[in-house]
Amino acid sequence: MTNPLLQSFNTKYQSAPFAEIKEEHYLPAFKELIDQSLQEIQEITQNPETPTFENTIEALAYSGEQLDVVSNIFFNLNSAETNDEIQQIAQEVSPLLTEFASKISQNEQLFSRIKKVYDEKDHYTLNEEQKMLLEETYKGFVRNGALLNDEKKEQLKNINIELSKKSLQFGHNVLAATNQYYKHLTNKEDLAGIPEAILAQYEEEAKERNLEGYVITLQFPSLLPVLTYAENRELRKELAIANGKKSFDGGEFDNQNLIKELVKLRQEKAQLLGYKSFADYVLEERMAKSPQKVLEFLNELLTKAKPFAQKDVEELSVLAKADGITEMQSYDHAYYAEKLRKQKFDFNDEELKPYFQLDKVQEAVFGLAGKLFGLEFVETSDIQKYHADVKTYEIFERCETRDTRYEIENVESVETQNPELGKQFKALLYADYHPRKGKRAGAWMTSFKNQYIKNGENHRPHISVVCNFTKPTAETPSLLTFNEVTTLFHEFGHALHGVLANTQYPNLSGTSVKWDFVELPSQFLENYCYEPEFLKTFAKHYQTGEVLPDEKIQKIEDSKNFMEGYQTLRQLSFGILDMSYHAENVKVEDVKTFETETIKATQVYSTLAETAVSTSFSHIFQGGYSAGYYSYKWAEVLDADAFQYFKENGVFDPLISKKFKTLLESGGTKDPMELYKNFRGSEPKIESLLKRAFG
């Protein structure tokens, strides 16, 4: 049987051949490609020539290309279109990849060659990107145990395998717990206050399950309207507790022991490598550099934000008391916040939704990318997809705006050339917007293929944006809340980081930057959602075509910082909790107790005994944000400061856009602070964020 994952992809742009891939192809492909990649490493180590930058550092950077592609395909589908079989394969594949990574990082012959080049780096004439690649390669090996003795190397390898398996299991448990729960109601009166359009979605969900009435799930588009609009306080409480109990109920999908094991293993890994804590290990490779700097940053924001958060809650409590509620709970917050929003600004998300048709919002994002960076998007039907809901787009760049830091040889033969005069192929985009059973919650950007330049050919990236927006019904298209509008802009900011990538080496390309820098473009792009003139170009009623009225736009602007104190504290609680789990000599005997004590300074509501944040905190226990969740707030400082620069000169200023484009194109080729200062002319100022958030 021919395995499509082991062949050259004969599809347009060598895109993933989803229609030909079956589950049984993955494991054999991984095993063979791991062997092939190890053979490539052996060729580097057995090269009789003296180690050089080209035959060692560069050769390593370009190795394992097909394995990377297959890994991207598989793990992206494990998040966006998974099933029991794929999850089982992930459990088998993950240890293989971890062991493979250990074989490379602990290969003494390979490290010996790398070290020789590193020690003699002053004898080479290297450009900035090559210097960064050499530095990152050497440091990466040291951080993966290259200087350890054999016994400790074996110990590190086993820790990494266990971490990989347990992280996967954590995510699978959260997904299973999310999918397991649903609330079935037959009495419409129980859902009083919830808009009719949402009720129609609940009815559709019930029909899909062959039930009468209404079904609410823990998927965010289903859960949030209950917490926001349901007059039935007991229903709000029940759903909030069900959501907070995910993987915390002592059942089959409980994550409490996994958290203890992951924290312990991470601490062991850090100390084995000579660091005080896992946070010290992680932050060495971040802009922030140290746990102390992060905690100072978080606590400074906490001090500034807490009075505003307390004021937010006091305002809501006045409304709650009018309804006979003497003590507000966390499950009351969204409901009364929506009431207060309507009272203060006389609008709510539901009345705005008709103006934010998903297709039109996407057009606006595409148009913004065109205006700032000269990009054009063309929907295409000849790219294979992994699900019918996915849409695919070719992205082109108008050549007059194209950066030419890297000249492309033999341009007629290069995959990036487009026959249409004046344009050049830039990237492939997969847009996957709606929830389904095999898709994890949330929104994210990822890539199926990275950008890099090799032998004069600029291999362009294949980028994916995945969200969980309400599906269209027979009567209405997919309509977004304003929060979902900003979510799409956010993820598309990440996508632009990948699309515009223009570096030589794949491991320095696109979003391959320091984690506390990676959120800059995503959060930066959200700012445009609040620009009145830009908003008018796409916020149009899906039935009448009426442009969102000026008074509503003004209310969006006025409400931009609504509940900002509370939201800031919420984010800070996540960041502080994350740092605490990864601090020096941390001991977690009971997850709930640890969590409660750690974040009590950030809490403005009493905690619910039945719930925990940690057991579904996938960002830090499954994703890449361990000891890094603070980076969302860190990047807010960057984005507030960057957009302030635009505001001072015009939000579409071509010269500043060009400078920002250079920052995005550069990926991880330079220190992020250097990149930022080259763009802005100075380091970012926390005052920009405080001014935007609290005036």
XYZ file of C-alpha atoms in Angstrom:
695
model
C 0.000 0.000 0.000
C 1.339 3.402 -0.991
C 1.630 5.769 1.929
C 0.901 9.362 0.766
C 2.827 10.752 3.739
C 6.007 9.152 2.427
C 5.676 10.479 -1.121
C 6.313 13.906 -2.578
C 3.027 15.770 -2.343
C 1.854 16.155 -5.941
C -0.796 18.649 -4.943
C -0.913 22.366 -5.665
C 1.857 24.129 -3.708
C 2.763 20.675 -2.312
C -0.140 21.102 0.126
C -1.185 18.301 2.462
C -3.018 15.507 0.554
C -5.802 15.227 3.132
C -8.145 13.247 0.869
C -5.566 10.476 0.516
C -4.432 10.251 4.159
C -5.888 7.525 6.354
C -5.269 6.947 10.055
C -3.246 3.813 9.359
C -0.721 5.860 7.369
C 0.542 7.906 10.322
C 2.436 5.450 12.507
C 4.391 3.788 9.641
C 5.171 7.236 8.217
C 6.479 8.529 11.535
C 8.661 5.459 12.030
C 10.176 5.628 8.545
C 10.680 9.401 8.587
C 12.334 9.235 11.999
C 14.748 6.651 10.558
C 15.381 8.837 7.505
C 16.006 11.883 9.683
C 18.420 9.953 11.879
C 20.226 8.891 8.694
C 20.572 12.567 7.751
C 22.079 13.246 11.185
C 24.475 10.340 10.706
C 25.606 11.815 7.392
C 26.415 15.084 9.190
C 28.320 13.373 12.010
C 30.268 11.068 9.686
C 31.285 13.800 7.286
C 35.093 13.450 7.107
C 35.513 17.169 6.443
C 36.294 19.608 9.247
C 33.068 20.889 10.840
C 31.894 24.174 9.310
C 28.818 26.311 9.592
C 27.529 24.963 6.264
C 28.178 21.243 6.714
C 27.019 21.116 10.336
C 24.837 23.995 11.562
C 23.074 24.690 8.270
C 22.793 21.007 7.373
C 21.118 20.329 10.723
C 18.695 23.235 10.255
C 17.462 21.794 6.963
C 17.268 18.167 8.147
C 14.034 16.301 8.885
C 11.954 18.409 6.512
C 9.361 15.731 5.660
C 9.117 14.618 9.294
C 8.306 18.207 10.284
C 5.560 18.395 7.656
C 3.966 15.102 8.711
C 4.191 16.082 12.387
C 2.449 19.376 11.616
C -0.321 17.595 9.723
C -0.884 14.989 12.409
C -0.807 17.185 15.506
C -2.876 19.908 13.862
C -5.561 17.338 13.105
C -5.289 15.986 16.631
C -6.475 19.437 17.735
C -8.881 20.346 14.926
C -10.326 17.035 13.661
C -9.490 14.281 16.090
C -11.083 10.958 16.946
C -10.343 8.025 19.253
C -7.977 6.440 16.738
C -5.955 9.612 16.191
C -5.724 10.145 19.934
C -4.465 6.593 20.367
C -1.883 7.124 17.615
C -0.793 10.337 19.355
C -0.063 8.333 22.496
C 2.150 6.003 20.446
C 3.795 8.665 18.303
C 4.569 11.205 20.999
C 7.126 9.010 22.839
C 8.748 8.115 19.488
C 9.222 11.791 18.638
C 10.486 12.581 22.120
C 13.004 9.753 21.915
C 14.013 10.928 18.428
C 14.578 14.457 19.748
C 16.672 13.035 22.576
C 18.787 11.008 20.147
C 19.629 14.208 18.312
C 20.095 16.515 21.287
C 22.223 13.918 23.087
C 24.271 12.834 20.063
C 27.822 13.414 21.265
C 29.392 13.346 17.794
C 26.909 15.895 16.526
C 27.338 18.169 19.533
C 31.109 17.883 19.221
C 30.885 19.269 15.679
C 28.454 22.001 16.751
C 30.695 22.988 19.666
C 33.744 23.173 17.407
C 31.944 25.568 15.055
C 30.607 27.552 18.023
C 34.010 27.820 19.671
C 35.525 29.030 16.391
C 32.634 31.355 15.426
C 34.912 34.401 15.328
C 36.763 32.787 12.413
C 33.601 32.718 10.269
C 32.028 35.516 8.277
C 28.384 35.094 9.199
C 25.396 37.366 8.662
C 23.029 38.197 11.540
C 20.673 35.318 10.830
C 23.507 32.807 10.616
C 24.930 34.073 13.914
C 21.510 33.662 15.527
C 21.130 30.144 14.106
C 24.552 29.147 15.462
C 23.789 30.658 18.879
C 20.338 29.040 19.104
C 21.609 25.661 17.885
C 24.410 25.496 20.434
C 22.226 26.775 23.248
C 19.444 24.369 22.279
C 21.758 21.382 22.664
C 23.074 22.574 26.018
C 19.509 23.156 27.248
C 18.639 19.635 26.132
C 21.384 17.994 28.127
C 24.369 17.853 25.764
C 26.760 18.599 28.639
C 25.277 15.913 30.937
C 26.892 12.551 31.588
C 25.354 9.386 30.119
C 23.352 8.510 33.212
C 21.776 11.951 33.424
C 21.143 12.026 29.684
C 19.131 8.825 30.009
C 17.268 10.289 32.957
C 16.454 13.445 30.958
C 15.267 11.383 27.998
C 12.864 9.436 30.203
C 11.565 12.641 31.804
C 10.891 14.151 28.382
C 9.016 11.043 27.250
C 6.849 11.107 30.366
C 6.195 14.838 30.013
C 5.130 14.349 26.419
C 2.740 11.499 27.237
C 1.215 13.196 30.264
C 0.713 16.522 28.458
C -1.158 14.736 25.690
C -3.286 12.883 28.217
C -4.112 16.159 29.964
C -5.472 17.620 26.733
C -7.383 14.486 25.834
C -9.012 14.478 29.264
C -10.149 18.100 28.915
C -11.604 17.441 25.464
C -13.356 14.268 26.629
C -14.772 16.005 29.711
C -16.001 18.880 27.533
C -17.702 16.545 25.071
C -19.155 14.319 27.774
C -21.388 16.960 29.341
C -24.594 18.381 27.951
C -27.656 19.994 29.534
C -31.000 18.948 28.072
C -34.008 21.207 28.643
C -37.544 20.943 27.298
C -39.133 23.973 28.948
C -38.387 27.193 27.073
C -39.166 29.230 30.208
C -35.992 27.824 31.804
C -34.061 29.710 29.124
C -35.704 33.104 29.639
C -33.466 35.984 28.640
C -31.457 34.035 26.077
C -31.864 35.499 22.554
C -33.964 33.606 20.016
C -31.000 33.126 17.664
C -29.133 31.283 20.408
C -32.202 29.202 21.248
C -32.314 28.137 17.599
C -28.754 26.841 17.961
C -29.710 24.928 21.108
C -32.625 23.385 19.197
C -30.313 22.350 16.370
C -27.952 20.752 18.881
C -30.878 18.830 20.369
C -31.975 17.600 16.940
C -28.456 16.366 16.193
C -28.740 14.250 19.357
C -32.273 13.085 18.446
C -33.753 14.941 21.421
C -36.702 17.260 21.804
C -36.222 20.793 23.133
C -32.848 22.352 23.750
C -29.293 21.150 24.387
C -26.493 23.280 25.864
C -22.901 22.029 25.765
C -19.646 23.236 27.296
C -18.410 24.444 23.915
C -17.808 28.171 24.359
C -20.397 29.462 21.820
C -22.993 27.326 23.606
C -21.941 28.016 27.206
C -21.294 31.771 27.083
C -24.856 32.882 26.186
C -26.202 31.068 29.267
C -23.740 32.828 31.571
C -24.417 36.155 29.831
C -28.179 36.200 29.301
C -29.967 33.486 31.311
C -32.282 34.986 33.937
C -32.364 31.577 35.609
C -29.604 31.935 38.208
C -29.636 28.227 39.038
C -29.004 27.401 35.369
C -26.079 29.838 35.264
C -24.685 28.247 38.397
C -25.131 24.709 37.098
C -23.402 25.426 33.790
C -20.584 27.418 35.429
C -19.932 24.601 37.880
C -20.092 21.983 35.115
C -17.522 23.968 33.161
C -15.337 24.535 36.227
C -15.510 20.849 37.164
C -14.001 19.696 33.873
C -11.345 17.122 34.769
C -11.772 18.010 38.471
C -14.581 15.697 39.501
C -12.532 12.622 40.429
C -13.901 10.744 37.438
C -12.370 9.054 34.430
C -11.024 12.309 32.975
C -9.695 13.862 36.199
C -6.416 15.770 35.740
C -5.374 16.436 39.353
C -2.761 13.689 39.572
C -1.484 14.557 36.100
C -0.879 18.145 37.249
C 1.156 16.956 40.229
C 3.172 14.623 37.985
C 3.769 17.270 35.306
C 4.898 19.868 37.865
C 7.226 17.364 39.526
C 8.719 16.180 36.225
C 9.286 19.730 35.005
C 11.050 20.621 38.246
C 13.235 17.519 37.967
C 14.116 18.392 34.389
C 15.120 21.947 35.272
C 17.269 20.897 38.213
C 18.917 18.152 36.166
C 19.957 20.855 33.700
C 21.292 23.103 36.455
C 18.414 25.558 36.896
C 16.737 26.550 40.176
C 13.266 26.000 38.761
C 11.383 25.216 35.589
C 10.490 28.911 35.390
C 14.201 29.802 35.420
C 14.793 27.242 32.666
C 11.982 28.587 30.482
C 12.565 32.295 31.039
C 16.222 32.156 30.068
C 14.823 32.017 26.525
C 12.256 34.816 26.880
C 12.357 38.591 26.675
C 11.638 38.736 30.419
C 14.738 36.620 31.230
C 13.885 35.742 34.876
C 10.981 34.747 37.201
C 11.743 37.775 39.354
C 11.227 40.125 36.387
C 7.942 38.409 35.506
C 6.596 38.530 39.052
C 7.573 42.195 39.374
C 5.717 42.879 36.127
C 2.597 40.929 37.190
C 2.523 42.443 40.669
C 2.948 45.983 39.338
C -0.078 45.447 37.120
C -1.967 43.796 39.993
C -1.396 46.821 42.222
C -2.577 49.199 39.486
C -5.549 47.096 38.325
C -7.070 45.777 41.559
C -8.800 49.031 42.618
C -10.388 49.209 39.159
C -11.492 45.562 39.437
C -13.062 46.159 42.834
C -14.870 49.182 41.440
C -16.139 47.035 38.546
C -17.586 44.461 40.942
C -19.123 47.137 43.202
C -21.030 48.502 40.210
C -22.362 45.058 39.361
C -23.314 44.366 42.976
C -25.725 47.310 42.934
C -27.650 45.656 40.089
C -27.520 42.252 41.752
C -28.910 43.613 45.024
C -31.899 44.975 43.133
C -32.604 41.353 42.190
C -32.286 40.225 45.790
C -28.724 38.854 45.514
C -26.787 39.897 48.594
C -23.511 38.275 47.575
C -22.546 38.010 43.926
C -20.758 34.887 42.719
C -18.461 34.399 39.738
C -21.329 32.845 37.745
C -23.270 36.113 38.140
C -20.502 38.277 36.689
C -21.158 37.940 32.953
C -24.934 38.297 33.443
C -24.738 41.532 35.408
C -21.847 42.833 33.336
C -24.087 42.481 30.285
C -26.915 44.260 32.139
C -24.589 47.086 33.134
C -23.138 47.289 29.643
C -26.639 47.693 28.253
C -27.514 50.265 30.912
C -24.332 52.272 30.387
C -23.960 51.962 26.652
C -27.465 50.843 25.648
C -26.344 47.906 23.537
C -25.465 44.251 23.911
C -23.607 41.659 21.929
C -26.772 40.207 20.434
C -27.914 43.470 18.892
C -24.436 43.963 17.410
C -24.176 40.437 15.973
C -26.306 41.143 12.865
C -23.659 43.682 11.843
C -20.813 41.197 12.109
C -21.371 38.507 9.520
C -18.375 36.190 9.593
C -17.759 36.407 5.840
C -17.703 40.209 5.981
C -15.421 40.274 9.014
C -13.027 37.955 7.213
C -13.123 40.235 4.153
C -12.199 43.142 6.434
C -9.239 41.259 7.889
C -8.079 40.395 4.394
C -8.510 44.019 3.316
C -6.538 45.278 6.300
C -3.675 42.937 5.431
C -3.810 44.349 1.914
C -3.727 47.941 3.054
C -0.906 47.475 5.542
C 1.232 44.863 3.790
C 0.135 44.620 0.159
C -1.468 41.166 0.413
C -4.351 39.770 -1.643
C -6.488 36.707 -0.845
C -8.117 34.458 -3.424
C -10.380 31.579 -2.388
C -9.435 28.347 -4.115
C -11.279 25.042 -4.500
C -8.352 22.923 -5.692
C -6.608 22.518 -2.314
C -7.484 19.360 -0.378
C -9.129 19.961 3.017
C -9.401 17.904 6.201
C -13.056 18.880 6.761
C -15.844 20.263 4.599
C -16.151 23.362 6.833
C -12.591 24.452 6.008
C -12.041 27.118 3.344
C -8.724 27.582 1.545
C -7.138 30.741 0.174
C -4.100 31.587 -1.920
C -2.344 34.680 -0.613
C -0.441 36.858 -3.053
C 1.772 39.866 -2.507
C 1.837 42.845 -4.808
C 5.419 42.907 -5.993
C 5.882 46.629 -5.556
C 5.654 46.064 -1.779
C 7.765 42.921 -1.706
C 10.821 42.971 0.520
C 13.934 41.842 -1.345
C 16.302 41.022 1.480
C 16.509 37.557 -0.027
C 16.840 37.466 -3.788
C 15.357 34.387 -5.436
C 17.324 32.717 -8.188
C 15.743 31.049 -11.251
C 12.437 32.692 -10.425
C 10.588 30.995 -13.318
C 11.036 27.606 -11.676
C 10.206 28.657 -8.142
C 6.892 27.598 -6.583
C 6.266 31.162 -5.437
C 5.947 32.571 -8.944
C 2.437 33.496 -10.016
C 1.691 33.872 -13.734
C -0.408 36.972 -13.060
C 1.893 39.936 -13.640
C 2.734 41.987 -10.591
C 1.897 39.367 -7.979
C 3.799 36.663 -6.223
C 2.486 33.704 -4.267
C 3.023 34.349 -0.564
C 1.213 31.637 1.411
C -1.638 29.175 1.588
C -4.338 29.768 4.206
C -6.742 27.232 5.750
C -9.694 28.882 7.548
C -11.568 26.574 9.948
C -14.160 28.519 11.917
C -16.879 26.327 13.434
C -17.052 23.939 16.426
C -17.528 20.182 16.064
C -17.096 17.123 18.186
C -13.496 16.341 17.168
C -12.209 19.873 17.639
C -10.844 21.315 20.853
C -12.273 24.552 22.222
C -10.714 27.958 21.722
C -9.001 29.642 18.801
C -5.485 29.286 17.460
C -3.165 29.758 14.512
C -0.790 27.066 13.351
C 1.080 25.985 10.234
C 1.184 22.866 8.096
C 4.402 23.925 6.390
C 6.996 26.491 7.460
C 8.677 29.100 5.294
C 12.402 28.862 4.515
C 14.863 29.517 1.702
C 17.060 26.743 0.342
C 19.121 26.546 -2.835
C 17.676 29.863 -3.962
C 14.074 28.700 -3.587
C 11.755 30.482 -1.168
C 9.451 27.773 0.197
C 6.270 29.568 1.208
C 4.252 28.670 4.309
C 0.884 26.921 4.657
C -0.962 28.609 7.529
C -4.108 27.610 9.401
C -6.504 29.715 11.482
C -8.855 27.684 13.685
C -11.757 29.129 15.696
C -15.047 28.029 17.239
C -17.628 30.502 15.981
C -21.364 29.798 15.860
C -22.308 27.818 12.760
C -24.766 29.294 10.269
C -28.321 27.975 10.427
C -30.885 27.547 7.683
C -32.142 31.078 8.422
C -29.029 33.058 9.341
C -25.357 33.184 8.364
C -22.647 32.867 10.989
C -22.850 36.050 13.063
C -20.130 37.057 15.523
C -20.161 38.781 18.860
C -17.795 41.739 18.975
C -15.516 39.655 21.181
C -15.405 37.023 18.432
C -14.568 39.747 15.907
C -11.509 40.654 17.964
C -10.683 36.942 18.284
C -10.576 36.566 14.498
C -8.353 39.632 14.187
C -6.141 38.236 16.958
C -5.582 34.875 15.304
C -5.122 36.525 11.951
C -2.355 38.647 13.458
C -0.568 35.393 14.295
C -1.276 34.204 10.750
C 0.355 37.318 9.279
C 3.478 36.560 11.295
C 3.601 33.238 9.448
C 2.452 34.529 6.051
C 5.030 37.325 5.892
C 7.906 35.135 7.086
C 10.995 35.705 4.982
C 13.950 34.027 6.644
C 16.495 31.541 5.429
C 16.095 28.854 8.085
C 12.819 27.138 9.046
C 13.549 27.141 12.776
C 13.873 30.953 12.790
C 10.851 31.596 10.578
C 7.463 33.187 11.269
C 6.211 32.638 14.811
C 9.478 30.923 15.835
C 10.208 33.781 18.213
C 10.424 34.215 21.970
C 7.097 33.264 23.555
C 6.602 36.636 25.215
C 7.037 38.287 21.810
C 4.777 35.996 19.799
C 1.538 37.712 20.904
C 2.600 41.163 19.655
C 1.188 40.917 16.095
C -2.004 39.178 17.230
C -2.867 41.689 19.935
C -1.698 44.566 17.747
C -4.229 43.706 15.034
C -7.122 43.737 17.535
C -6.683 47.518 17.871
C -8.149 48.064 14.410
C -11.508 46.678 15.576
C -11.943 49.914 17.550
C -11.102 52.322 14.714
C -14.423 53.921 13.633
C -13.638 54.537 9.964
C -12.285 51.038 9.497
C -15.205 49.502 11.400
C -17.662 51.165 9.016
C -16.111 49.378 6.053
C -17.388 45.977 7.183
C -19.849 46.333 10.091
C -23.023 46.138 8.005
C -26.357 44.521 8.819
C -26.499 41.153 7.075
C -30.153 41.682 6.032
C -30.445 45.400 5.286
C -26.861 46.387 4.502
C -27.159 49.250 7.015
C -23.770 50.415 8.274
C -23.337 50.107 12.025
C -24.642 53.482 13.268
C -22.201 56.052 14.620
C -23.784 55.959 18.071
C -23.194 52.200 18.314
C -19.607 52.599 17.115
C -19.125 55.272 19.756
C -20.532 52.889 22.340
C -18.089 50.189 21.246
C -15.279 52.685 21.708
C -16.657 53.873 25.039
C -17.085 50.300 26.229
C -13.629 49.169 25.098
C -12.311 49.296 28.643
C -15.550 48.120 30.221
C -14.711 45.731 33.085
C -11.033 46.121 32.159
C -9.998 46.011 35.796
C -11.754 42.698 36.329
C -10.462 41.215 33.063
C -6.913 42.315 33.882
C -7.095 40.652 37.287
C -8.413 37.479 35.676
C -5.453 37.357 33.288
C -3.044 38.151 36.099
C -4.494 35.291 38.156
C -3.680 32.883 35.325
C -0.172 34.291 34.971
C 0.535 34.145 38.707
C -0.901 30.621 38.978
C 1.299 29.503 36.087
C 4.441 31.025 37.632
C 3.626 29.436 40.997
C 3.337 25.958 39.520
C 6.798 26.351 38.017
C 8.610 28.152 40.841
C 11.575 26.871 42.816
C 10.884 23.915 45.143
C 7.142 24.019 44.480
C 5.065 21.393 46.294
C 1.538 20.582 45.120
C -0.149 18.297 47.619
C -3.700 19.339 46.757
C -4.484 21.108 43.477
C -7.479 23.074 44.763
C -5.690 24.268 47.925
C -2.578 25.248 45.973
C -4.639 27.150 43.415
C -6.774 28.951 45.998
C -3.780 30.109 48.048
C -1.783 31.144 45.004
C -4.350 33.403 43.383
C -6.296 34.726 46.373
C -4.807 38.231 45.970
C -6.312 38.402 42.475
C -9.810 37.225 43.441
C -12.791 39.531 43.780
C -15.339 36.706 44.157
C -15.336 33.785 46.579
C -14.155 30.548 44.999
C -16.558 27.715 44.236
C -15.562 24.565 46.101
C -16.645 22.302 43.232
C -14.459 23.965 40.584
C -10.814 24.496 39.692
C -9.036 26.449 36.969
C -5.925 24.275 36.878
C -7.469 20.996 35.718
C -8.489 22.476 32.366
C -5.631 25.000 32.088
C -4.503 23.527 28.772
C -2.300 26.493 27.888
C 0.242 25.528 30.545
C -0.278 21.772 30.909
C -0.736 20.841 27.250
C 0.274 23.854 25.170
C 3.514 25.783 25.121
C 2.704 28.402 27.748
C 4.154 26.741 30.863
C 5.944 29.490 32.815
C 4.858 31.742 29.973
C 1.203 32.688 30.407
C 2.324 36.147 31.569
C 3.310 36.764 27.958
C -0.257 37.769 27.040
C -0.029 40.782 29.348
C 3.621 41.347 28.439
C 2.640 41.487 24.784
C -0.211 43.883 25.602
C 2.431 46.377 26.670
C 4.167 45.829 23.334
C 0.990 46.106 21.270
C -0.313 49.169 23.129
C 3.026 50.901 22.607
C 3.228 49.828 18.945
C -0.304 50.964 18.106
C 0.296 54.243 19.897
C 3.113 54.788 17.383
C 0.647 54.207 14.532
C -1.978 56.474 16.136
C 0.534 59.299 16.346
C 1.227 59.036 12.608
C -1.933 57.504 11.106
C -3.202 53.958 11.604
C -2.437 53.043 7.968
C 0.802 55.019 7.706
C 2.776 53.305 4.894
C 6.236 53.971 6.334
C 5.367 52.626 9.782
C 3.532 49.698 8.152
C 6.696 48.898 6.232
C 8.747 48.966 9.440
C 6.228 46.703 11.179
C 6.275 44.362 8.190
C 10.064 44.098 8.503
C 9.604 43.137 12.155
C 7.154 40.374 11.171
C 9.273 39.115 8.285
C 12.302 38.783 10.536
C 10.881 35.996 12.707
C 13.452 34.879 15.259
C 16.519 36.089 13.387
C 17.218 38.864 15.910
C 16.700 39.465 19.603
C 13.057 40.612 19.935
C 13.925 43.731 21.899
C 16.317 44.741 19.131
C 13.592 44.118 16.544
C 11.131 46.173 18.560
C 13.529 49.069 19.046
C 14.358 49.043 15.320
C 10.631 49.420 14.652
C 9.666 51.849 17.422
C 12.911 53.657 18.136
C 12.717 52.863 21.862
C 11.823 50.115 24.317
C 8.101 49.572 25.006
C 6.582 51.567 27.867
C 4.118 50.035 30.353
C 2.465 53.467 30.555
C 1.046 52.910 27.052
C -0.945 49.941 28.337
C -2.048 51.648 31.551
C -3.209 54.688 29.588
C -5.186 52.537 27.157
C -6.711 50.355 29.884
C -7.471 52.827 32.646
C -7.095 56.271 31.115
